[in-house]
PDB file of C-alpha atoms in Angstrom:
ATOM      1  CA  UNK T   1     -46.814  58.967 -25.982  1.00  0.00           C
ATOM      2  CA  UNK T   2     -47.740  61.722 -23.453  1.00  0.00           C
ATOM      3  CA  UNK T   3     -51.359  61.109 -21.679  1.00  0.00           C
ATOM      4  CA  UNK T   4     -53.203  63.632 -20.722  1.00  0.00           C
ATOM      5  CA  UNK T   5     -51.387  65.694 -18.072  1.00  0.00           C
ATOM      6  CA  UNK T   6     -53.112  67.639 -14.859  1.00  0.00           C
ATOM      7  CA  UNK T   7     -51.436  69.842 -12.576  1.00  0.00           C
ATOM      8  CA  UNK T   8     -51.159  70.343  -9.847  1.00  0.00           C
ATOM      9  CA  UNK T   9     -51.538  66.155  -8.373  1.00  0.00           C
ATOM     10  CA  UNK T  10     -52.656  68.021  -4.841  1.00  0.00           C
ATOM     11  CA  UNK T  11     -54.014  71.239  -3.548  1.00  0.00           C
ATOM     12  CA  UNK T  12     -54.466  71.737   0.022  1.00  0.00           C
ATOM     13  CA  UNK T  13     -55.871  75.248   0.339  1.00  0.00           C
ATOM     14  CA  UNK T  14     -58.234  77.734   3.140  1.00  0.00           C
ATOM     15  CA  UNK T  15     -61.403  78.332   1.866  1.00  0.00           C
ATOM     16  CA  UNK T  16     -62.309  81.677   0.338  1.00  0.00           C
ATOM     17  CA  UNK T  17     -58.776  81.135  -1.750  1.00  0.00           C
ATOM     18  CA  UNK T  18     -58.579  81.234  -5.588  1.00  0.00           C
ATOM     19  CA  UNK T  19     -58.076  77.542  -7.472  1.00  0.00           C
ATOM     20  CA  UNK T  20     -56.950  76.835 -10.484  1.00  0.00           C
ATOM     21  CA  UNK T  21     -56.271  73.681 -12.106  1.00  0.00           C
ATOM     22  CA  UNK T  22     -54.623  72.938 -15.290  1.00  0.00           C
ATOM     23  CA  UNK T  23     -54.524  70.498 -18.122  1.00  0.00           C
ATOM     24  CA  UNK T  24     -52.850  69.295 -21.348  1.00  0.00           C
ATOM     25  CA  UNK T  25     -54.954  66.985 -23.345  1.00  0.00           C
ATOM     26  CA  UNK T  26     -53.500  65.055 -25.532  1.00  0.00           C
ATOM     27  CA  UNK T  27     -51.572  66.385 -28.547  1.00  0.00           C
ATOM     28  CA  UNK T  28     -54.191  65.714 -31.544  1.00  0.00           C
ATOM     29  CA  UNK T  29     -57.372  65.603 -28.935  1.00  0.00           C
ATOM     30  CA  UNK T  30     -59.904  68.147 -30.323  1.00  0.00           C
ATOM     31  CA  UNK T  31     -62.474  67.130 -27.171  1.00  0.00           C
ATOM     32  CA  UNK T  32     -61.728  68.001 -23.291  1.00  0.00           C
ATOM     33  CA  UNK T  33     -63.618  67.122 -20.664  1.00  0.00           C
ATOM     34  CA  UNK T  34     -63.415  67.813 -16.784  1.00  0.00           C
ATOM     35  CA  UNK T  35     -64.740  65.736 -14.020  1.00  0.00           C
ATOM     36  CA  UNK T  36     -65.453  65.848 -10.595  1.00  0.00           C
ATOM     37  CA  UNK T  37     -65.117  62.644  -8.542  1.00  0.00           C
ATOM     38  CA  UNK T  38     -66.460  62.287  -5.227  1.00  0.00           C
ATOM     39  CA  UNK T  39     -67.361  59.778  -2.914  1.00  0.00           C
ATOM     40  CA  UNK T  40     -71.459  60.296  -2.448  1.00  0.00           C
ATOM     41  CA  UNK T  41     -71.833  61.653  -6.542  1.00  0.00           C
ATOM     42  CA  UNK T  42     -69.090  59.292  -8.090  1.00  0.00           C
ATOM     43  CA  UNK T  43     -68.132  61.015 -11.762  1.00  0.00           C
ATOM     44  CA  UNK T  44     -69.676  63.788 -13.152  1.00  0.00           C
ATOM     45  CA  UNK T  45     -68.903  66.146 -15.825  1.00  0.00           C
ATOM     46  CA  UNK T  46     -68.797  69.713 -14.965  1.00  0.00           C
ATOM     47  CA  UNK T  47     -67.788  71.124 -18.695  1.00  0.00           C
ATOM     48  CA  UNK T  48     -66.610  70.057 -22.039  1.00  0.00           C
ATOM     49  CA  UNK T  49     -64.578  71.886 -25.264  1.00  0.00           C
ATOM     50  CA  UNK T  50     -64.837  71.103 -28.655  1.00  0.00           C
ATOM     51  CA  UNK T  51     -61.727  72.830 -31.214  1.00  0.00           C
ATOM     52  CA  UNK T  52     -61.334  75.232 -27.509  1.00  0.00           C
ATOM     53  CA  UNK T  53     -64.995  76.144 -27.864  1.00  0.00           C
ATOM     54  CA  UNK T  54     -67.217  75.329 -24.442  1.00  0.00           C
ATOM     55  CA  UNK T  55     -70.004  73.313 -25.674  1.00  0.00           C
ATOM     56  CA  UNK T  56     -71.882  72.127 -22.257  1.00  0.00           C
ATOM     57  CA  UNK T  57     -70.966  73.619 -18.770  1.00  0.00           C
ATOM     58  CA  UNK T  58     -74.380  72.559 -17.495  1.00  0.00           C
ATOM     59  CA  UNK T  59     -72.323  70.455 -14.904  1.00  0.00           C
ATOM     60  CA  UNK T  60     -70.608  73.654 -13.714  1.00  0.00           C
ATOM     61  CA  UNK T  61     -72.263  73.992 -10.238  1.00  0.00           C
ATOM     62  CA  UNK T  62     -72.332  77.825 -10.164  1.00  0.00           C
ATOM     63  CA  UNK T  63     -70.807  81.050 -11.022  1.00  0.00           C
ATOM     64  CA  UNK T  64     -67.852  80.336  -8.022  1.00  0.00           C
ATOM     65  CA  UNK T  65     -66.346  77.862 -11.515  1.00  0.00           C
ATOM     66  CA  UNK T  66     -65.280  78.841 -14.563  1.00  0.00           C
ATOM     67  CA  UNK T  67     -63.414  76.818 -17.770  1.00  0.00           C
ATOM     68  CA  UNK T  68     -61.595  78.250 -20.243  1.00  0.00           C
ATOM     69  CA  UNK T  69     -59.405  76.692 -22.861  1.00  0.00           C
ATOM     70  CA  UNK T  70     -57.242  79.656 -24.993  1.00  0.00           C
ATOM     71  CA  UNK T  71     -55.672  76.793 -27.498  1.00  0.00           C
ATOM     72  CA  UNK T  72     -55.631  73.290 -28.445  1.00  0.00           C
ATOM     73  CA  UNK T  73     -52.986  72.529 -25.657  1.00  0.00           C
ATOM     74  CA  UNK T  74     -53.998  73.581 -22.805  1.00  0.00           C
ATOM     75  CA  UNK T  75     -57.367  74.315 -20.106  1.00  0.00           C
ATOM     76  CA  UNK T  76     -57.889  75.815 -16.795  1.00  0.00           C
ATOM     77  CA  UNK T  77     -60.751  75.019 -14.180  1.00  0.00           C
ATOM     78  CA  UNK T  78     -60.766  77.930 -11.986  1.00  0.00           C
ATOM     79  CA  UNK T  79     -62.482  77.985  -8.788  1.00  0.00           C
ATOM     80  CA  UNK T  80     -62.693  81.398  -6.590  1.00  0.00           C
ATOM     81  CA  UNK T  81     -63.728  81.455  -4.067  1.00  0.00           C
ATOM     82  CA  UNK T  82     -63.212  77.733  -3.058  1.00  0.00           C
ATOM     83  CA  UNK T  83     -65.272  76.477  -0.331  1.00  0.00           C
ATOM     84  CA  UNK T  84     -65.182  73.387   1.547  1.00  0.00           C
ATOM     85  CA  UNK T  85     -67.464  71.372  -0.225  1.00  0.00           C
ATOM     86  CA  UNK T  86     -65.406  71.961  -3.398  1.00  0.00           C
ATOM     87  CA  UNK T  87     -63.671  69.093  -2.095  1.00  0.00           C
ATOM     88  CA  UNK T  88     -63.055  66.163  -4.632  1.00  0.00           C
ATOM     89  CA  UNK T  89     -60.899  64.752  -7.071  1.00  0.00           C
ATOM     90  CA  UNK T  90     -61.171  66.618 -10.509  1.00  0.00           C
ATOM     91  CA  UNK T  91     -60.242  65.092 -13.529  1.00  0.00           C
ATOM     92  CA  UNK T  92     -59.364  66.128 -16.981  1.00  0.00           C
ATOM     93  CA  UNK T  93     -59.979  63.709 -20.246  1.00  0.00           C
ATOM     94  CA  UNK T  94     -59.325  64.301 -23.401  1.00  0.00           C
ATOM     95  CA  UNK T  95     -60.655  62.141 -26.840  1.00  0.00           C
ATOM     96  CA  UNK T  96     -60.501  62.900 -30.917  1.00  0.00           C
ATOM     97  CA  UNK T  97     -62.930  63.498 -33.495  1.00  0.00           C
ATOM     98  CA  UNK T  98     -64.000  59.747 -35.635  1.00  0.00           C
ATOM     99  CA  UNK T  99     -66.102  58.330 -37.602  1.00  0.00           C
ATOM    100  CA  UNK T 100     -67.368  57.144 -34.177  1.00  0.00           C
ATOM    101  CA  UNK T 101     -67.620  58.047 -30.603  1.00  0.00           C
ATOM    102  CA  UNK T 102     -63.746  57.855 -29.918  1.00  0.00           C
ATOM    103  CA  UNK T 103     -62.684  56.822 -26.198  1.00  0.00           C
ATOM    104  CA  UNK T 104     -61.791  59.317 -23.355  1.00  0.00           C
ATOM    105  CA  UNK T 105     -58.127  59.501 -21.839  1.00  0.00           C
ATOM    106  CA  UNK T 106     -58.010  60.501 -18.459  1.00  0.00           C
ATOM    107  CA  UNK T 107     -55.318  62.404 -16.676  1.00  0.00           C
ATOM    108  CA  UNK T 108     -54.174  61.154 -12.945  1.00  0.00           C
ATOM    109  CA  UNK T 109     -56.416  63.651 -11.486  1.00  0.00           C
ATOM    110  CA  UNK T 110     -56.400  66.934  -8.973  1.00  0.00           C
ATOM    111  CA  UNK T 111     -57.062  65.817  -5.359  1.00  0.00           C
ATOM    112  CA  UNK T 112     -58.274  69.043  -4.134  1.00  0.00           C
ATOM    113  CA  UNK T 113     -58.804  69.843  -0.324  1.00  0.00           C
ATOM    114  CA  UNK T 114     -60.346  72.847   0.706  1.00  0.00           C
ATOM    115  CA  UNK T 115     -60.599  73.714   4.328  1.00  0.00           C
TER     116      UNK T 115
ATOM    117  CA  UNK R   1     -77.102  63.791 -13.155  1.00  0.00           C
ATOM    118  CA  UNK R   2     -78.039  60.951 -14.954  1.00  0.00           C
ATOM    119  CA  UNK R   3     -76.199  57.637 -13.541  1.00  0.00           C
ATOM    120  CA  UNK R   4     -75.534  53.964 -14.604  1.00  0.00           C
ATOM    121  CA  UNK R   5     -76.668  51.518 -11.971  1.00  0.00           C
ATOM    122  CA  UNK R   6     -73.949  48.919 -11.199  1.00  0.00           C
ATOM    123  CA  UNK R   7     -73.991  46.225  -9.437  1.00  0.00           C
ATOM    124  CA  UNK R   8     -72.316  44.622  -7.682  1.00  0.00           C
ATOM    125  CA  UNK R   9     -70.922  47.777  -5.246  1.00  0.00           C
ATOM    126  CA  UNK R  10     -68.068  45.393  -4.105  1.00  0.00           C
ATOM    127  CA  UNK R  11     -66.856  42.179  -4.164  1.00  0.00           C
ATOM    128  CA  UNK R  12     -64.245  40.402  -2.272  1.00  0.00           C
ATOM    129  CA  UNK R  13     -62.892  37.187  -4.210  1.00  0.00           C
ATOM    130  CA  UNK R  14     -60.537  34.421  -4.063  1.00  0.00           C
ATOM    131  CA  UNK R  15     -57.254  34.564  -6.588  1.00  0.00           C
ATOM    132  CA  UNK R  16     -58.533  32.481  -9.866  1.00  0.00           C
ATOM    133  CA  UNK R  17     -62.115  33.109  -9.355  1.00  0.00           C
ATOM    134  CA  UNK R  18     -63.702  34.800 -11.750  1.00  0.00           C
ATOM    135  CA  UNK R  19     -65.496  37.475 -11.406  1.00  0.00           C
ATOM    136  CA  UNK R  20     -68.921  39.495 -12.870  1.00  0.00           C
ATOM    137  CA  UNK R  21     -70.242  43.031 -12.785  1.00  0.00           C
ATOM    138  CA  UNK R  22     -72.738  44.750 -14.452  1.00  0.00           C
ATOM    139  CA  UNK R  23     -74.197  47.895 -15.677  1.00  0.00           C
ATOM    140  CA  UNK R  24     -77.946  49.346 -16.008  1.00  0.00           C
ATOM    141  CA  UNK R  25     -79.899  51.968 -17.413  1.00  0.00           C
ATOM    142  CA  UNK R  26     -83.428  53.599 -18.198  1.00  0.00           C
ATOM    143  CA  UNK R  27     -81.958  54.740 -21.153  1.00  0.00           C
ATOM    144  CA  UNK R  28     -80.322  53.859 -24.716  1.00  0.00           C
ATOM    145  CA  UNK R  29     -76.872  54.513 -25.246  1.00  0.00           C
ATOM    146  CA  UNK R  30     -74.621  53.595 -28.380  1.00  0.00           C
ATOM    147  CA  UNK R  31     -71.252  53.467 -26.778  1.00  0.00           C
ATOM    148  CA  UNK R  32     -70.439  51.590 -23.603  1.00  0.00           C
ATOM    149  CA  UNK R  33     -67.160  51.516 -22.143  1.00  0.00           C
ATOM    150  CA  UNK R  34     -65.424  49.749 -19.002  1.00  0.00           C
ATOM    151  CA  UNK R  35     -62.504  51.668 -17.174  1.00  0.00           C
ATOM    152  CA  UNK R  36     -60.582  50.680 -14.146  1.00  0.00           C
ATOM    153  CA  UNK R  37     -59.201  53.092 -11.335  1.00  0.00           C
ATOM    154  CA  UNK R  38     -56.227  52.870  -9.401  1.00  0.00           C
ATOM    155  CA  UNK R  39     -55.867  54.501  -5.973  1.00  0.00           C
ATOM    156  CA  UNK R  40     -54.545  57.731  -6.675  1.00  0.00           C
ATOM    157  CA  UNK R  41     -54.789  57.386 -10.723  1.00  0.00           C
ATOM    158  CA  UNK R  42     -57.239  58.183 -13.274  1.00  0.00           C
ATOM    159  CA  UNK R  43     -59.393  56.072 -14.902  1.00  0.00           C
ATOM    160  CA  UNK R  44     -57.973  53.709 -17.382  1.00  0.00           C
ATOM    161  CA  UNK R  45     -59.851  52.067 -20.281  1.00  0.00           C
ATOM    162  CA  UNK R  46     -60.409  48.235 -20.491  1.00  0.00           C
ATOM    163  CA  UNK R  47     -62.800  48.006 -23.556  1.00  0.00           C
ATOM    164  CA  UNK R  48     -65.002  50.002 -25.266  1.00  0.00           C
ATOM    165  CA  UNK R  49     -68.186  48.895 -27.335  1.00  0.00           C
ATOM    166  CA  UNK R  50     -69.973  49.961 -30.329  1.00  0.00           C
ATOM    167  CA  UNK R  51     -72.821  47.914 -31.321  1.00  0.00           C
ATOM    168  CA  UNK R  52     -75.484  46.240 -29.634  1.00  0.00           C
ATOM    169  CA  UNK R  53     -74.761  42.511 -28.720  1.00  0.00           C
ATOM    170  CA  UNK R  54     -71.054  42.650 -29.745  1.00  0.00           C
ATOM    171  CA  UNK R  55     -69.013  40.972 -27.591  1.00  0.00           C
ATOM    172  CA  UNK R  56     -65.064  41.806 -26.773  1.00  0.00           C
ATOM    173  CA  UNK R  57     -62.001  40.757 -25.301  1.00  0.00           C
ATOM    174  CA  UNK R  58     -59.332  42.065 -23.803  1.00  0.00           C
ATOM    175  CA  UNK R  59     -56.853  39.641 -22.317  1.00  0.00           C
ATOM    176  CA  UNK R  60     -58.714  38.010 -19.004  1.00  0.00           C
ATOM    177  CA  UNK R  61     -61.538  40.576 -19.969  1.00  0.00           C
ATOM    178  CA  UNK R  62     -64.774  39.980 -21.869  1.00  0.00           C
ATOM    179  CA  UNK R  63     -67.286  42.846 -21.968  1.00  0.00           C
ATOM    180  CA  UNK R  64     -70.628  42.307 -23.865  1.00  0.00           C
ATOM    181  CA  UNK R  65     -73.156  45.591 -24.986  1.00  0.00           C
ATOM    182  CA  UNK R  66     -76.335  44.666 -24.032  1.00  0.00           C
ATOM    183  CA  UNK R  67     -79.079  44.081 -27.007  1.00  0.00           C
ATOM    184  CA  UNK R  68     -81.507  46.548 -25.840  1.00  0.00           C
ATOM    185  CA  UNK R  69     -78.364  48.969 -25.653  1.00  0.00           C
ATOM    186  CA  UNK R  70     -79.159  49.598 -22.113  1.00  0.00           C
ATOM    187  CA  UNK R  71     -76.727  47.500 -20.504  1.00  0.00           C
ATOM    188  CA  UNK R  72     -73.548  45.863 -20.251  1.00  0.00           C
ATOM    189  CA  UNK R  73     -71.473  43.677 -18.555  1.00  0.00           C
ATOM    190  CA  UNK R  74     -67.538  42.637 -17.720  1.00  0.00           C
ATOM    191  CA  UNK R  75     -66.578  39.316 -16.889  1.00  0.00           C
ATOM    192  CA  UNK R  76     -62.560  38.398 -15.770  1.00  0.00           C
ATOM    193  CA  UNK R  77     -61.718  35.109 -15.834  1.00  0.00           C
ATOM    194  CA  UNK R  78     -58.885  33.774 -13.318  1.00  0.00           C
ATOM    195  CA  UNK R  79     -58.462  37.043 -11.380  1.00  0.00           C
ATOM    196  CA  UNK R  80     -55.218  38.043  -9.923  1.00  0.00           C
ATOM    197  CA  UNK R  81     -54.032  40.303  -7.090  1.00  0.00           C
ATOM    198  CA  UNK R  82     -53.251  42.811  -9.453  1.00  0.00           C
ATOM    199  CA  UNK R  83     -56.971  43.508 -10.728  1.00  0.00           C
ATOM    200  CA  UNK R  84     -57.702  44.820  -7.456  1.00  0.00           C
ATOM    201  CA  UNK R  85     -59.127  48.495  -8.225  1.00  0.00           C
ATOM    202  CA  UNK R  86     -62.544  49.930  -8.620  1.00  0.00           C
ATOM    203  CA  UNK R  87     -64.545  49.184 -12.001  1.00  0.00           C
ATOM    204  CA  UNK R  88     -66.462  51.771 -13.736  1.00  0.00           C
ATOM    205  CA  UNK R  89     -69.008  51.266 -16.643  1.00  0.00           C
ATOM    206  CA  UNK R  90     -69.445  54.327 -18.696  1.00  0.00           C
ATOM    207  CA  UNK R  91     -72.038  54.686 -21.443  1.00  0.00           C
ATOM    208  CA  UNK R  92     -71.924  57.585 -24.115  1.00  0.00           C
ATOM    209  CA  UNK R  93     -74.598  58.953 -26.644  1.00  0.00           C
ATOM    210  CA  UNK R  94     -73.250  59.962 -30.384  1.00  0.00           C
ATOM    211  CA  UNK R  95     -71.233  62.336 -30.705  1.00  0.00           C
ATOM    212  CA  UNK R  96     -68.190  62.217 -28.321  1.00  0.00           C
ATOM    213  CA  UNK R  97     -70.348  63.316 -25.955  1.00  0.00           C
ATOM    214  CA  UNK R  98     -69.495  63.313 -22.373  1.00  0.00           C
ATOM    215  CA  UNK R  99     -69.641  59.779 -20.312  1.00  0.00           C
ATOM    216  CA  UNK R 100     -72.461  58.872 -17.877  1.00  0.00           C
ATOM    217  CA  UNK R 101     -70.537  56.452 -14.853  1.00  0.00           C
ATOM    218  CA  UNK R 102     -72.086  53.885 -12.949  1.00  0.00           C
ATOM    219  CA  UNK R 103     -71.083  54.126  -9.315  1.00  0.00           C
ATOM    220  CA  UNK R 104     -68.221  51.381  -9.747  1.00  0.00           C
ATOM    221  CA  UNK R 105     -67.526  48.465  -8.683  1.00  0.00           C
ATOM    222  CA  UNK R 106     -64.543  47.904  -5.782  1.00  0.00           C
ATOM    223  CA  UNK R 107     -62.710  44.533  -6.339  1.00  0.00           C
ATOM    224  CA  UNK R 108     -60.541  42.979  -3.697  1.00  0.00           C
ATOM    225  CA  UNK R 109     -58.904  39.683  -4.295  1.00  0.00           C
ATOM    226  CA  UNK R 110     -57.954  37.865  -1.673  1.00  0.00           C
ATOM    227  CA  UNK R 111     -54.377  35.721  -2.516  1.00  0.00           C
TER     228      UNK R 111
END
């Protein structure tokens, strides 16, 4: 079965550029999360989906991000513009809806440099 | 953010040692979960917990939920070269909600 796919795996770019990063969860998945990894924060959420809708983007550190997800297959984290300390490995999971917290599947990840 | 305190930050071990690493926090969660990281991957899950004091096994793996439900820990017997990685606890209030991670836990092991 296909995981939960991110794209692209790197993304060197000059600051003041538009990013965008994509995602698949996977097929069934009605949650999707996105992370940011970095060395002195570790994981953190930035903003999570239920059924496409945003429920939290609390994480989201300002306006420069925004999340969408226009169906069930498929979400964008959009950064613009990107500055250096956007830096970071961002990370998409996906889980499903049970009669108990179900467990998150995590993409490979978006290494994103910004310089 | 909230974060998990675990301990220990690394550890550097000799093949068939086991090994210990826990998880800590000022508050109650109902769900813990373990995940492991390769360099240049995403987290993976080892185990996942439900219910305070249960106590599970995966393979070399043993993970126990805490009975306050603030804690956790993961034990692997015998270790191997290949469990070198960085461990992450996770914990999770109801409701698929998103995952608070500890800081991890690097492991090197040392053939």
């Amino acid at each position: 079965d296909a995981g939960v796919i991110q794209s692209p795996r790197h993304e060197v770019t000059e600051m003041g550029q538009e990013v965008t990063l994509r995602c698949k969860p996977i097929s069934g998945h009605d949650y999707l999360f996105w992370y940011r990894q970095t060395m002195m924060r570790g994981l953190e959420l930035l903003i999570y989906f239920n059924n496409n809708v945003p429920i939290d983007d609390s994480g989201m550190p300002e306006d420069r991000f925004s999340a969408k997800m226009p169906n069930a297959s498929f979400s964008t984290l959009k950064i613009q513009p990107s500055e250096p300390r956007d830096s970071a490995v961002y990370f998409c999971a996906s889980s499903a809806t049970g009669n108990r917290n179900q467990p998150q599947h995590f993409g490979d990840g978006t290494r994103l440099s910004i310089l | 953010g909230q974060q998990l305190n675990q301990s220990p930050q690394s550890m550097f071990i000799q093949e068939g040692e086991d090994v210990s690493m826990n998880c800590t926090s000022s508050s109650i969660f109902n769900t813990w979960l373990w995940y492991k990281q390769d360099p240049g991957e995403g987290p993976v899950l080892l185990i996942a917990l439900y219910k305070a004091g249960e106590l599970t096994s995966n393979g070399r793996l043993t993970a126990q939920f805490g009975t306050t439900r603030k804690d956790s820990f993961l034990n692997i017997s015998a270790s191997i070269p290949s469990d070198v990685g960085i461990y992450f606890c996770a914990g999770q209030k109801p409701g698929n909600t998103p995952l608070v991670f500890g800081k991890g836990t690097r492991l090197s092991v040392i053939a």
